[in-house]
Amino acid sequence: MQTKNIKDLEKYSGTILIPVFETNAKSLVPIEFHGVSVASKVFYGKKDTHYLVEKYDCTHVFIGLGKELDYKSLKIIFRRIASKHKDVFGKEVVLALPEQFTNEQVEASISGLMLGTYSLGHFKKKETHPFLAEGFELGLSSKKDFTETAQKAIKIAKAQLETYNLVDLPPNLVTPKYLADWATENGNQFGFKVEVLGAEACKEKGLEAFLSVGKGSDKEPQFIIMEYVPEKTDAKTKHVGFVGKGITFDTGGLNIKTAGMVHMKCDMAGGGAVFGAMRLIADLKLPVKVSAIVPCCENSVDSKSFLPSDVIKSYHGSSIEIIDTDAEGRLILADGLSYLIKNYKPEIIVDIATLTGSSVATFGYECGALFTNNNDISQKLQQSGDAIGERLWQLPLWDSYKSDIESEIADVRNYSGKPIAGAISAAKFLEYFTDEHKAWAHLDVAGVAFGDDEFAKTKHATAYGVHLLTKFIENL
């Protein structure tokens, strides 16, 4: 989808989207737009309402915004219009932007429209959404020039749409090799370097914790390393590292899951967020160096599967006692973090994973759990999330929780065995493998990366983290 400025609406024929802030419901003054009048008793801009008027060979869609709007609400309103009322869209659509609209509000509106084109029916016969038709252009009618903002909004939405696909497509398609190929293709297209380590290369390098998780699957593990370097760098250029959990399907291993396994294709949603963020950061050409690792494998059941009570090695050099094979995400992240720190030495590290049901028990589906040893990073991540509606809330990393990961037979164990504080003990496990890095943050997004909403009848991807990680990079 391309955008262009529309200066003369008098000669326009097509669909015009008209955002309207709420007015007084009892007002006698109608809402006016280029000769089209709507009585306030019929429509006064109440949030989540819309009103259609056919006039002058145009379909006018008045969209109620309410009195005040946050970024997320605005994005959802426009996604709803594009998703549920696509019958009103033709090949020509103009968005008439109110004078008081900010760049952020324009960004939220246009990216919302783009996200409204998404459908879960990947394998159904279906018609293409009008927005995706060849040659479609979105016109912008405003006194300010929002072209640059519109182009950025489209890039954000496209990265999120790609992440929807990666997380929602079935695990017999989205295998570790599929993700490695996706990363390579996008790296070539958007300008970031990709290196993929297969099973043999991982074994040579000592990525034993990662390899242990994938032993029970016939799908070869892929340790995916991505590097983005901006065109201009100097001594002040920041260097950030990302690690994302890339479990393409999680059976639980020999500690097999007894509920909810049908949704475990989503267990690579943290890795999906890193993939989407790398594409977006490179597409926006942000002036920050980023090194990212997504260890990808399938946690399956086989005669070769690793066992509860096994003691395994790790890239870090520490031994790990396996208490629960369903606590596998932290094992692959441990190797990912260790490899990133030793070989790339980023100033700031953020890992993101659908790691524990405990985080869902704590926060429900409202925000991600944040763990960090750095107050400045905590503030920047939370501010970035608040600005775009991908919220985080911090939980403690007190040393009193260290005992949860202490092992008698090995250096550390992968699970406390307790039904309490699961998200915290998982974070303490990961912290052990950061070698006291001074600016590390862990995001447990199990409750927000995959869920229910109005846009599908079944649980599906949210692309949580794609924009958050990118916004965090921008705010540095």
CSV table of C-alpha atoms in Angstrom, one decimal:
chain,number,residue,atom,x,y,z
A,1,MET,CA,0.0,0.0,0.0
A,2,GLN,CA,1.3,3.4,-1.0
A,3,THR,CA,0.1,6.8,0.4
A,4,LYS,CA,-0.3,10.2,-1.3
A,5,ASN,CA,-1.7,13.6,-0.4
A,6,ILE,CA,-5.2,14.5,-1.6
A,7,LYS,CA,-5.7,18.3,-1.8
A,8,ASP,CA,-8.9,18.5,-3.7
A,9,LEU,CA,-11.7,16.4,-2.3
A,10,GLU,CA,-14.3,18.2,-4.5
A,11,LYS,CA,-13.3,16.0,-7.5
A,12,TYR,CA,-12.8,12.9,-5.5
A,13,SER,CA,-15.0,9.8,-5.8
A,14,GLY,CA,-14.4,6.8,-3.6
A,15,THR,CA,-14.4,6.2,0.2
A,16,ILE,CA,-13.5,8.9,2.7
A,17,LEU,CA,-12.7,8.0,6.3
A,18,ILE,CA,-13.5,10.9,8.7
A,19,PRO,CA,-12.3,10.5,12.3
A,20,VAL,CA,-14.5,12.6,14.6
A,21,PHE,CA,-13.8,13.4,18.3
A,22,GLU,CA,-16.9,13.3,20.5
A,23,THR,CA,-19.1,16.4,20.7
A,24,ASN,CA,-22.0,17.1,23.0
A,25,ALA,CA,-24.7,14.5,22.5
A,26,LYS,CA,-27.4,17.1,23.1
A,27,SER,CA,-26.0,19.6,20.7
A,28,LEU,CA,-28.2,20.9,17.9
A,29,VAL,CA,-25.1,21.6,15.7
A,30,PRO,CA,-24.6,18.9,13.1
A,31,ILE,CA,-21.2,17.5,12.2
A,32,GLU,CA,-20.2,18.9,8.8
A,33,PHE,CA,-17.7,17.6,6.3
A,34,HIS,CA,-17.4,19.1,2.7
A,35,GLY,CA,-21.1,19.5,2.3
A,36,VAL,CA,-22.1,16.3,4.1
A,37,SER,CA,-24.0,16.9,7.3
A,38,VAL,CA,-24.8,14.4,10.1
A,39,ALA,CA,-27.2,15.3,12.8
A,40,SER,CA,-25.8,15.0,16.3
A,41,LYS,CA,-28.7,13.0,17.5
A,42,VAL,CA,-27.7,10.4,15.0
A,43,PHE,CA,-23.9,10.5,15.4
A,44,TYR,CA,-21.7,12.7,17.7
A,45,GLY,CA,-18.4,10.9,17.6
A,46,LYS,CA,-18.9,8.6,20.6
A,47,LYS,CA,-16.0,6.1,20.8
A,48,ASP,CA,-16.4,2.9,18.8
A,49,THR,CA,-19.3,4.2,16.7
A,50,HIS,CA,-19.4,4.9,13.0
A,51,TYR,CA,-21.9,6.3,10.5
A,52,LEU,CA,-22.0,5.9,6.7
A,53,VAL,CA,-23.3,8.6,4.3
A,54,GLU,CA,-23.5,8.0,0.5
A,55,LYS,CA,-23.3,11.4,-1.2
A,56,TYR,CA,-21.5,13.0,-4.2
A,57,ASP,CA,-20.4,9.6,-5.6
A,58,CYS,CA,-18.6,9.0,-2.3
A,59,THR,CA,-19.0,6.8,0.7
A,60,HIS,CA,-18.3,8.9,3.8
A,61,VAL,CA,-17.5,6.9,6.9
A,62,PHE,CA,-17.6,9.0,10.0
A,63,ILE,CA,-15.6,7.3,12.8
A,64,GLY,CA,-16.2,8.0,16.4
A,65,LEU,CA,-13.1,8.5,18.5
A,66,GLY,CA,-14.6,9.5,21.8
A,67,LYS,CA,-13.2,12.4,23.9
A,68,GLU,CA,-9.7,11.2,24.5
A,69,LEU,CA,-7.7,8.4,22.9
A,70,ASP,CA,-4.6,6.5,23.7
A,71,TYR,CA,-2.4,4.9,21.0
A,72,LYS,CA,-3.7,1.4,21.4
A,73,SER,CA,-7.4,2.3,21.4
A,74,LEU,CA,-7.0,4.4,18.3
A,75,LYS,CA,-5.2,1.6,16.5
A,76,ILE,CA,-7.9,-0.9,17.5
A,77,ILE,CA,-10.7,1.4,16.2
A,78,PHE,CA,-9.2,1.7,12.8
A,79,ARG,CA,-8.3,-2.0,12.7
A,80,ARG,CA,-12.0,-2.7,13.4
A,81,ILE,CA,-13.1,-0.5,10.6
A,82,ALA,CA,-10.8,-2.2,8.1
A,83,SER,CA,-11.5,-5.7,9.3
A,84,LYS,CA,-15.2,-5.7,9.8
A,85,HIS,CA,-16.3,-3.2,7.3
A,86,LYS,CA,-14.1,-3.9,4.3
A,87,ASP,CA,-17.2,-3.9,2.1
A,88,VAL,CA,-17.1,-0.1,2.2
A,89,PHE,CA,-13.6,0.1,0.9
A,90,GLY,CA,-12.9,0.4,-2.8
A,91,LYS,CA,-9.7,0.8,-4.7
A,92,GLU,CA,-9.5,4.5,-3.6
A,93,VAL,CA,-9.7,5.5,0.0
A,94,VAL,CA,-8.9,8.9,1.6
A,95,LEU,CA,-8.3,9.4,5.3
A,96,ALA,CA,-9.4,12.9,6.3
A,97,LEU,CA,-7.2,13.8,9.2
A,98,PRO,CA,-8.4,16.2,11.9
A,99,GLU,CA,-6.3,19.3,12.5
A,100,GLN,CA,-5.5,18.3,16.0
A,101,PHE,CA,-4.1,14.9,15.0
A,102,THR,CA,-0.5,14.3,16.1
A,103,ASN,CA,2.1,12.2,14.3
A,104,GLU,CA,1.5,9.4,16.8
A,105,GLN,CA,-2.3,9.5,16.2
A,106,VAL,CA,-1.7,9.3,12.4
A,107,GLU,CA,0.7,6.4,12.9
A,108,ALA,CA,-1.8,4.5,15.1
A,109,SER,CA,-4.7,5.1,12.7
A,110,ILE,CA,-2.8,4.0,9.5
A,111,SER,CA,-1.1,1.0,11.1
A,112,GLY,CA,-4.5,0.0,12.5
A,113,LEU,CA,-6.0,0.1,9.0
A,114,MET,CA,-3.2,-2.1,7.8
A,115,LEU,CA,-3.6,-4.6,10.6
A,116,GLY,CA,-7.3,-4.9,9.8
A,117,THR,CA,-6.4,-6.7,6.6
A,118,TYR,CA,-5.2,-9.7,8.5
A,119,SER,CA,-7.1,-13.0,8.4
A,120,LEU,CA,-6.4,-16.3,10.2
A,121,GLY,CA,-7.7,-18.2,7.2
A,122,HIS,CA,-4.3,-18.9,5.7
A,123,PHE,CA,-5.4,-22.1,4.0
A,124,LYS,CA,-8.9,-21.0,3.0
A,125,LYS,CA,-10.0,-19.8,-0.4
A,126,LYS,CA,-10.6,-16.1,0.2
A,127,GLU,CA,-10.8,-12.8,-1.5
A,128,THR,CA,-8.0,-10.3,-1.1
A,129,HIS,CA,-8.7,-7.3,1.2
A,130,PRO,CA,-9.2,-4.2,-0.9
A,131,PHE,CA,-6.2,-2.6,1.0
A,132,LEU,CA,-4.0,-5.3,-0.4
A,133,ALA,CA,-5.2,-5.1,-4.0
A,134,GLU,CA,-2.5,-4.3,-6.6
A,135,GLY,CA,-2.1,-0.5,-7.1
A,136,PHE,CA,-4.1,0.5,-4.0
A,137,GLU,CA,-3.2,3.9,-2.7
A,138,LEU,CA,-4.3,5.5,0.6
A,139,GLY,CA,-4.9,9.2,0.2
A,140,LEU,CA,-4.3,11.6,3.1
A,141,SER,CA,-6.3,14.8,3.3
A,142,SER,CA,-4.8,17.2,5.9
A,143,LYS,CA,-3.3,20.7,6.3
A,144,LYS,CA,0.0,19.1,7.5
A,145,ASP,CA,2.1,16.8,5.4
A,146,PHE,CA,2.0,13.4,7.2
A,147,THR,CA,3.5,11.4,4.3
A,148,GLU,CA,6.6,10.4,6.3
A,149,THR,CA,4.5,9.4,9.3
A,150,ALA,CA,2.2,7.3,7.0
A,151,GLN,CA,5.1,5.5,5.5
A,152,LYS,CA,6.5,4.7,8.9
A,153,ALA,CA,3.1,3.4,10.1
A,154,ILE,CA,2.9,1.1,7.1
A,155,LYS,CA,6.4,-0.3,7.9
A,156,ILE,CA,5.3,-0.9,11.5
A,157,ALA,CA,2.2,-2.7,10.4
A,158,LYS,CA,4.0,-4.8,7.8
A,159,ALA,CA,6.5,-6.0,10.4
A,160,GLN,CA,3.6,-6.9,12.8
A,161,LEU,CA,1.7,-8.6,10.0
A,162,GLU,CA,4.8,-10.7,9.3
A,163,THR,CA,4.9,-11.7,13.0
A,164,TYR,CA,1.2,-12.6,13.0
A,165,ASN,CA,2.0,-15.0,10.1
A,166,LEU,CA,5.1,-16.6,11.8
A,167,VAL,CA,3.2,-17.2,15.1
A,168,ASP,CA,-0.2,-18.2,13.6
A,169,LEU,CA,0.9,-20.5,10.9
A,170,PRO,CA,1.0,-24.2,11.9
A,171,PRO,CA,4.1,-25.9,13.3
A,172,ASN,CA,4.4,-28.4,10.4
A,173,LEU,CA,5.1,-25.3,8.3
A,174,VAL,CA,6.9,-23.0,10.7
A,175,THR,CA,9.8,-25.2,11.6
A,176,PRO,CA,13.2,-24.0,12.7
A,177,LYS,CA,14.4,-24.2,9.1
A,178,TYR,CA,11.4,-22.1,8.0
A,179,LEU,CA,12.4,-19.4,10.5
A,180,ALA,CA,16.1,-19.5,9.4
A,181,ASP,CA,15.0,-19.1,5.8
A,182,TRP,CA,12.7,-16.2,6.8
A,183,ALA,CA,15.5,-14.5,8.6
A,184,THR,CA,17.9,-14.9,5.7
A,185,GLU,CA,15.4,-13.6,3.1
A,186,ASN,CA,14.5,-10.6,5.3
A,187,GLY,CA,18.1,-9.9,6.1
A,188,ASN,CA,18.9,-9.7,2.4
A,189,GLN,CA,15.9,-7.5,1.7
A,190,PHE,CA,16.1,-5.0,4.6
A,191,GLY,CA,19.8,-4.9,5.2
A,192,PHE,CA,20.9,-7.0,8.2
A,193,LYS,CA,23.4,-9.8,8.3
A,194,VAL,CA,22.2,-13.4,9.2
A,195,GLU,CA,24.2,-16.4,10.2
A,196,VAL,CA,22.5,-19.7,10.9
A,197,LEU,CA,24.2,-22.5,13.0
A,198,GLY,CA,22.8,-26.0,12.4
A,199,ALA,CA,23.1,-28.9,14.8
A,200,GLU,CA,26.7,-29.8,13.9
A,201,ALA,CA,27.9,-26.2,14.2
A,202,CYS,CA,26.1,-25.8,17.5
A,203,LYS,CA,27.7,-29.0,18.8
A,204,GLU,CA,31.2,-27.7,17.9
A,205,LYS,CA,30.5,-24.4,19.7
A,206,GLY,CA,29.2,-26.1,22.8
A,207,LEU,CA,25.6,-25.0,22.7
A,208,GLU,CA,24.6,-28.1,24.6
A,209,ALA,CA,21.6,-26.6,26.6
A,210,PHE,CA,20.0,-25.5,23.3
A,211,LEU,CA,20.7,-28.9,21.6
A,212,SER,CA,19.3,-30.9,24.5
A,213,VAL,CA,15.9,-29.3,24.1
A,214,GLY,CA,15.7,-30.2,20.4
A,215,LYS,CA,17.0,-33.8,20.8
A,216,GLY,CA,13.5,-35.3,20.7
A,217,SER,CA,12.5,-33.8,17.4
A,218,ASP,CA,13.3,-34.8,13.8
A,219,LYS,CA,13.5,-31.1,12.9
A,220,GLU,CA,17.0,-29.8,13.0
A,221,PRO,CA,17.6,-27.0,15.5
A,222,GLN,CA,18.7,-23.6,14.0
A,223,PHE,CA,20.6,-21.1,16.1
A,224,ILE,CA,19.9,-17.8,14.2
A,225,ILE,CA,22.2,-14.8,14.6
A,226,MET,CA,21.3,-11.4,13.2
A,227,GLU,CA,23.3,-8.2,13.1
A,228,TYR,CA,22.1,-4.8,12.0
A,229,VAL,CA,24.7,-2.0,11.7
A,230,PRO,CA,23.5,1.5,10.8
A,231,GLU,CA,25.0,3.3,7.8
A,232,LYS,CA,26.8,5.8,10.0
A,233,THR,CA,28.4,4.7,13.3
A,234,ASP,CA,30.8,6.4,15.7
A,235,ALA,CA,32.0,6.0,19.3
A,236,LYS,CA,28.6,7.1,20.6
A,237,THR,CA,26.6,4.6,18.6
A,238,LYS,CA,24.6,2.4,21.0
A,239,HIS,CA,24.9,-1.4,20.8
A,240,VAL,CA,21.8,-3.4,21.9
A,241,GLY,CA,21.4,-7.2,22.0
A,242,PHE,CA,18.1,-9.1,21.7
A,243,VAL,CA,17.4,-12.8,22.4
A,244,GLY,CA,14.1,-14.4,21.6
A,245,LYS,CA,12.7,-17.8,22.5
A,246,GLY,CA,12.1,-19.8,19.3
A,247,ILE,CA,10.4,-23.0,20.4
A,248,THR,CA,8.4,-23.7,17.2
A,249,PHE,CA,6.2,-26.2,19.1
A,250,ASP,CA,6.3,-27.2,22.8
A,251,THR,CA,4.8,-30.6,23.9
A,252,GLY,CA,6.4,-30.2,27.3
A,253,GLY,CA,8.9,-33.0,26.4
A,254,LEU,CA,8.7,-36.0,28.7
A,255,ASN,CA,7.0,-33.8,31.3
A,256,ILE,CA,4.2,-33.6,28.7
A,257,LYS,CA,1.6,-30.9,28.9
A,258,THR,CA,-1.8,-32.0,30.1
A,259,ALA,CA,-3.7,-28.9,28.9
A,260,GLY,CA,-3.4,-26.2,26.2
A,261,MET,CA,-0.9,-28.0,24.0
A,262,VAL,CA,-3.0,-27.1,20.9
A,263,HIS,CA,-1.8,-23.5,21.3
A,264,MET,CA,1.9,-24.3,21.6
A,265,LYS,CA,2.7,-23.2,18.1
A,266,CYS,CA,2.8,-19.8,19.8
A,267,ASP,CA,5.9,-20.7,21.9
A,268,MET,CA,8.1,-19.0,19.4
A,269,ALA,CA,6.3,-15.6,19.8
A,270,GLY,CA,9.2,-14.1,21.6
A,271,GLY,CA,11.5,-15.1,18.8
A,272,GLY,CA,8.8,-13.8,16.4
A,273,ALA,CA,8.9,-10.4,18.1
A,274,VAL,CA,12.7,-10.3,17.6
A,275,PHE,CA,12.4,-11.2,14.0
A,276,GLY,CA,9.7,-8.5,13.4
A,277,ALA,CA,11.7,-5.9,15.3
A,278,MET,CA,14.9,-6.7,13.4
A,279,ARG,CA,13.0,-6.2,10.1
A,280,LEU,CA,11.4,-3.0,11.3
A,281,ILE,CA,14.6,-1.5,12.8
A,282,ALA,CA,16.5,-2.1,9.6
A,283,ASP,CA,13.5,-0.8,7.5
A,284,LEU,CA,13.4,2.4,9.5
A,285,LYS,CA,17.3,2.6,9.4
A,286,LEU,CA,17.5,3.5,13.1
A,287,PRO,CA,20.9,4.7,14.2
A,288,VAL,CA,21.6,1.9,16.8
A,289,LYS,CA,23.6,-1.3,16.3
A,290,VAL,CA,21.6,-4.4,17.1
A,291,SER,CA,22.8,-8.0,17.5
A,292,ALA,CA,20.0,-10.5,17.9
A,293,ILE,CA,19.9,-14.3,18.6
A,294,VAL,CA,16.8,-16.5,18.2
A,295,PRO,CA,17.6,-20.2,19.1
A,296,CYS,CA,14.9,-22.2,17.2
A,297,CYS,CA,14.0,-25.8,17.9
A,298,GLU,CA,11.0,-28.1,18.7
A,299,ASN,CA,10.5,-29.6,22.1
A,300,SER,CA,9.1,-32.9,21.2
A,301,VAL,CA,8.9,-36.5,22.6
A,302,ASP,CA,11.1,-39.3,21.4
A,303,SER,CA,13.4,-42.0,22.6
A,304,LYS,CA,16.2,-39.4,22.3
A,305,SER,CA,14.4,-36.7,24.4
A,306,PHE,CA,16.3,-35.3,27.3
A,307,LEU,CA,15.1,-36.6,30.7
A,308,PRO,CA,14.0,-35.2,34.0
A,309,SER,CA,17.1,-35.6,36.3
A,310,ASP,CA,19.5,-35.3,33.4
A,311,VAL,CA,22.5,-33.1,34.0
A,312,ILE,CA,23.5,-31.2,30.8
A,313,LYS,CA,26.2,-28.8,29.8
A,314,SER,CA,25.7,-25.2,28.5
A,315,TYR,CA,27.6,-22.7,26.4
A,316,HIS,CA,28.2,-20.8,29.6
A,317,GLY,CA,30.3,-23.7,30.9
A,318,SER,CA,27.9,-24.3,33.8
A,319,SER,CA,26.1,-27.6,34.4
A,320,ILE,CA,22.3,-27.7,34.6
A,321,GLU,CA,20.2,-30.2,36.4
A,322,ILE,CA,16.9,-30.9,34.5
A,323,ILE,CA,14.0,-30.9,36.9
A,324,ASP,CA,11.3,-30.4,34.3
A,325,THR,CA,11.6,-30.8,30.5
A,326,ASP,CA,8.7,-28.3,30.1
A,327,ALA,CA,11.0,-25.6,31.5
A,328,GLU,CA,12.8,-25.7,28.2
A,329,GLY,CA,12.6,-22.1,27.1
A,330,ARG,CA,15.0,-20.9,29.7
A,331,LEU,CA,17.5,-23.5,28.6
A,332,ILE,CA,17.7,-22.2,25.0
A,333,LEU,CA,17.7,-18.6,26.2
A,334,ALA,CA,20.6,-19.4,28.6
A,335,ASP,CA,22.8,-20.5,25.6
A,336,GLY,CA,21.5,-17.5,23.6
A,337,LEU,CA,22.4,-15.0,26.3
A,338,SER,CA,25.8,-16.5,27.0
A,339,TYR,CA,26.7,-16.6,23.3
A,340,LEU,CA,25.5,-13.0,22.7
A,341,ILE,CA,27.5,-11.7,25.7
A,342,LYS,CA,30.7,-13.6,25.0
A,343,ASN,CA,30.8,-13.0,21.2
A,344,TYR,CA,29.0,-9.6,20.7
A,345,LYS,CA,29.4,-7.7,24.0
A,346,PRO,CA,26.3,-5.5,23.7
A,347,GLU,CA,25.9,-2.6,26.1
A,348,ILE,CA,22.2,-3.4,26.7
A,349,ILE,CA,20.5,-6.8,26.5
A,350,VAL,CA,16.8,-7.6,26.3
A,351,ASP,CA,15.4,-11.1,26.1
A,352,ILE,CA,11.8,-11.8,25.3
A,353,ALA,CA,9.9,-15.1,25.7
A,354,THR,CA,6.6,-16.8,26.3
A,355,LEU,CA,8.2,-18.3,29.3
A,356,THR,CA,5.9,-19.0,32.2
A,357,GLY,CA,2.2,-19.5,33.1
A,358,SER,CA,3.2,-17.9,36.4
A,359,SER,CA,3.4,-14.5,34.6
A,360,VAL,CA,-0.2,-15.0,33.3
A,361,ALA,CA,-1.4,-15.9,36.8
A,362,THR,CA,0.1,-12.7,38.0
A,363,PHE,CA,-0.9,-10.2,35.3
A,364,GLY,CA,-3.6,-12.0,33.3
A,365,TYR,CA,-3.6,-10.8,29.8
A,366,GLU,CA,-3.0,-7.1,30.4
A,367,CYS,CA,0.8,-6.7,30.4
A,368,GLY,CA,4.1,-8.4,30.2
A,369,ALA,CA,6.3,-9.2,33.2
A,370,LEU,CA,9.6,-7.2,33.3
A,371,PHE,CA,12.7,-8.2,35.2
A,372,THR,CA,15.8,-6.1,35.1
A,373,ASN,CA,18.9,-5.2,37.2
A,374,ASN,CA,19.0,-1.7,35.7
A,375,ASN,CA,16.5,1.1,36.7
A,376,ASP,CA,17.2,3.2,33.6
A,377,ILE,CA,16.5,0.3,31.3
A,378,SER,CA,13.3,-0.5,33.3
A,379,GLN,CA,12.0,3.1,32.9
A,380,LYS,CA,12.8,3.2,29.2
A,381,LEU,CA,11.1,-0.1,28.5
A,382,GLN,CA,8.0,0.8,30.5
A,383,GLN,CA,7.8,4.3,28.9
A,384,SER,CA,8.1,2.7,25.4
A,385,GLY,CA,5.4,0.2,26.2
A,386,ASP,CA,3.0,2.8,27.7
A,387,ALA,CA,3.4,5.0,24.6
A,388,ILE,CA,2.1,2.3,22.2
A,389,GLY,CA,-0.1,0.2,24.4
A,390,GLU,CA,2.3,-2.7,25.0
A,391,ARG,CA,2.6,-2.4,28.7
A,392,LEU,CA,5.1,-3.9,31.1
A,393,TRP,CA,5.3,-4.1,34.9
A,394,GLN,CA,8.4,-4.9,36.9
A,395,LEU,CA,8.8,-7.9,39.3
A,396,PRO,CA,11.7,-8.4,41.7
A,397,LEU,CA,15.0,-10.2,41.2
A,398,TRP,CA,15.9,-10.4,44.8
A,399,ASP,CA,18.7,-12.8,45.8
A,400,SER,CA,16.3,-14.4,48.3
A,401,TYR,CA,14.9,-16.3,45.2
A,402,LYS,CA,18.3,-17.7,44.4
A,403,SER,CA,17.6,-20.9,46.4
A,404,ASP,CA,14.9,-21.8,43.8
A,405,ILE,CA,17.6,-22.6,41.2
A,406,GLU,CA,20.2,-24.2,43.5
A,407,SER,CA,21.1,-27.8,42.7
A,408,GLU,CA,23.0,-30.3,44.8
A,409,ILE,CA,24.3,-32.2,41.8
A,410,ALA,CA,25.0,-29.4,39.3
A,411,ASP,CA,25.8,-25.7,39.2
A,412,VAL,CA,22.1,-24.8,38.7
A,413,ARG,CA,18.7,-26.4,38.1
A,414,ASN,CA,16.2,-25.4,35.6
A,415,TYR,CA,13.0,-25.4,37.8
A,416,SER,CA,12.3,-24.8,41.4
A,417,GLY,CA,9.7,-27.5,41.7
A,418,LYS,CA,7.5,-25.1,43.6
A,419,PRO,CA,4.0,-24.0,42.4
A,420,ILE,CA,4.8,-20.4,43.4
A,421,ALA,CA,7.0,-17.5,42.1
A,422,GLY,CA,7.6,-19.4,38.8
A,423,ALA,CA,8.2,-16.3,36.7
A,424,ILE,CA,10.7,-15.0,39.2
A,425,SER,CA,12.7,-18.2,39.5
A,426,ALA,CA,12.8,-18.5,35.7
A,427,ALA,CA,14.2,-14.9,35.6
A,428,LYS,CA,16.7,-15.8,38.3
A,429,PHE,CA,17.8,-18.8,36.2
A,430,LEU,CA,18.4,-16.5,33.2
A,431,GLU,CA,20.2,-13.9,35.3
A,432,TYR,CA,22.7,-16.6,36.3
A,433,PHE,CA,23.8,-16.8,32.6
A,434,THR,CA,24.2,-13.1,32.1
A,435,ASP,CA,27.5,-13.0,34.1
A,436,GLU,CA,26.2,-10.0,36.0
A,437,HIS,CA,25.7,-7.9,32.9
A,438,LYS,CA,24.9,-4.4,34.1
A,439,ALA,CA,22.1,-3.6,31.7
A,440,TRP,CA,20.0,-6.7,31.1
A,441,ALA,CA,16.2,-7.1,31.0
A,442,HIS,CA,14.0,-10.1,30.6
A,443,LEU,CA,10.4,-9.8,29.3
A,444,ASP,CA,8.0,-12.7,30.1
A,445,VAL,CA,5.2,-12.2,27.6
A,446,ALA,CA,3.3,-15.5,27.9
A,447,GLY,CA,0.0,-13.7,28.6
A,448,VAL,CA,0.2,-11.0,25.9
A,449,ALA,CA,1.8,-12.6,22.9
A,450,PHE,CA,-1.1,-14.9,22.0
A,451,GLY,CA,-4.7,-14.5,23.0
A,452,ASP,CA,-8.3,-13.7,22.3
A,453,ASP,CA,-9.8,-10.6,20.8
A,454,GLU,CA,-12.6,-9.6,18.5
A,455,PHE,CA,-10.6,-10.2,15.3
A,456,ALA,CA,-10.8,-14.0,15.3
A,457,LYS,CA,-12.8,-16.8,16.9
A,458,THR,CA,-9.8,-18.6,18.2
A,459,LYS,CA,-6.6,-17.5,20.0
A,460,HIS,CA,-4.1,-15.9,17.7
A,461,ALA,CA,-0.9,-13.8,17.6
A,462,THR,CA,-0.7,-10.2,18.8
A,463,ALA,CA,2.8,-9.4,17.6
A,464,TYR,CA,3.5,-8.0,21.1
A,465,GLY,CA,7.1,-6.9,21.3
A,466,VAL,CA,7.7,-5.9,17.7
A,467,HIS,CA,6.8,-2.3,18.1
A,468,LEU,CA,7.9,-2.3,21.8
A,469,LEU,CA,11.5,-3.3,21.0
A,470,THR,CA,11.7,-0.9,18.1
A,471,LYS,CA,10.3,2.0,20.2
A,472,PHE,CA,12.8,1.2,22.9
A,473,ILE,CA,15.6,1.4,20.3
A,474,GLU,CA,14.2,4.7,19.1
A,475,ASN,CA,14.1,6.1,22.6
A,476,LEU,CA,17.7,5.3,23.2
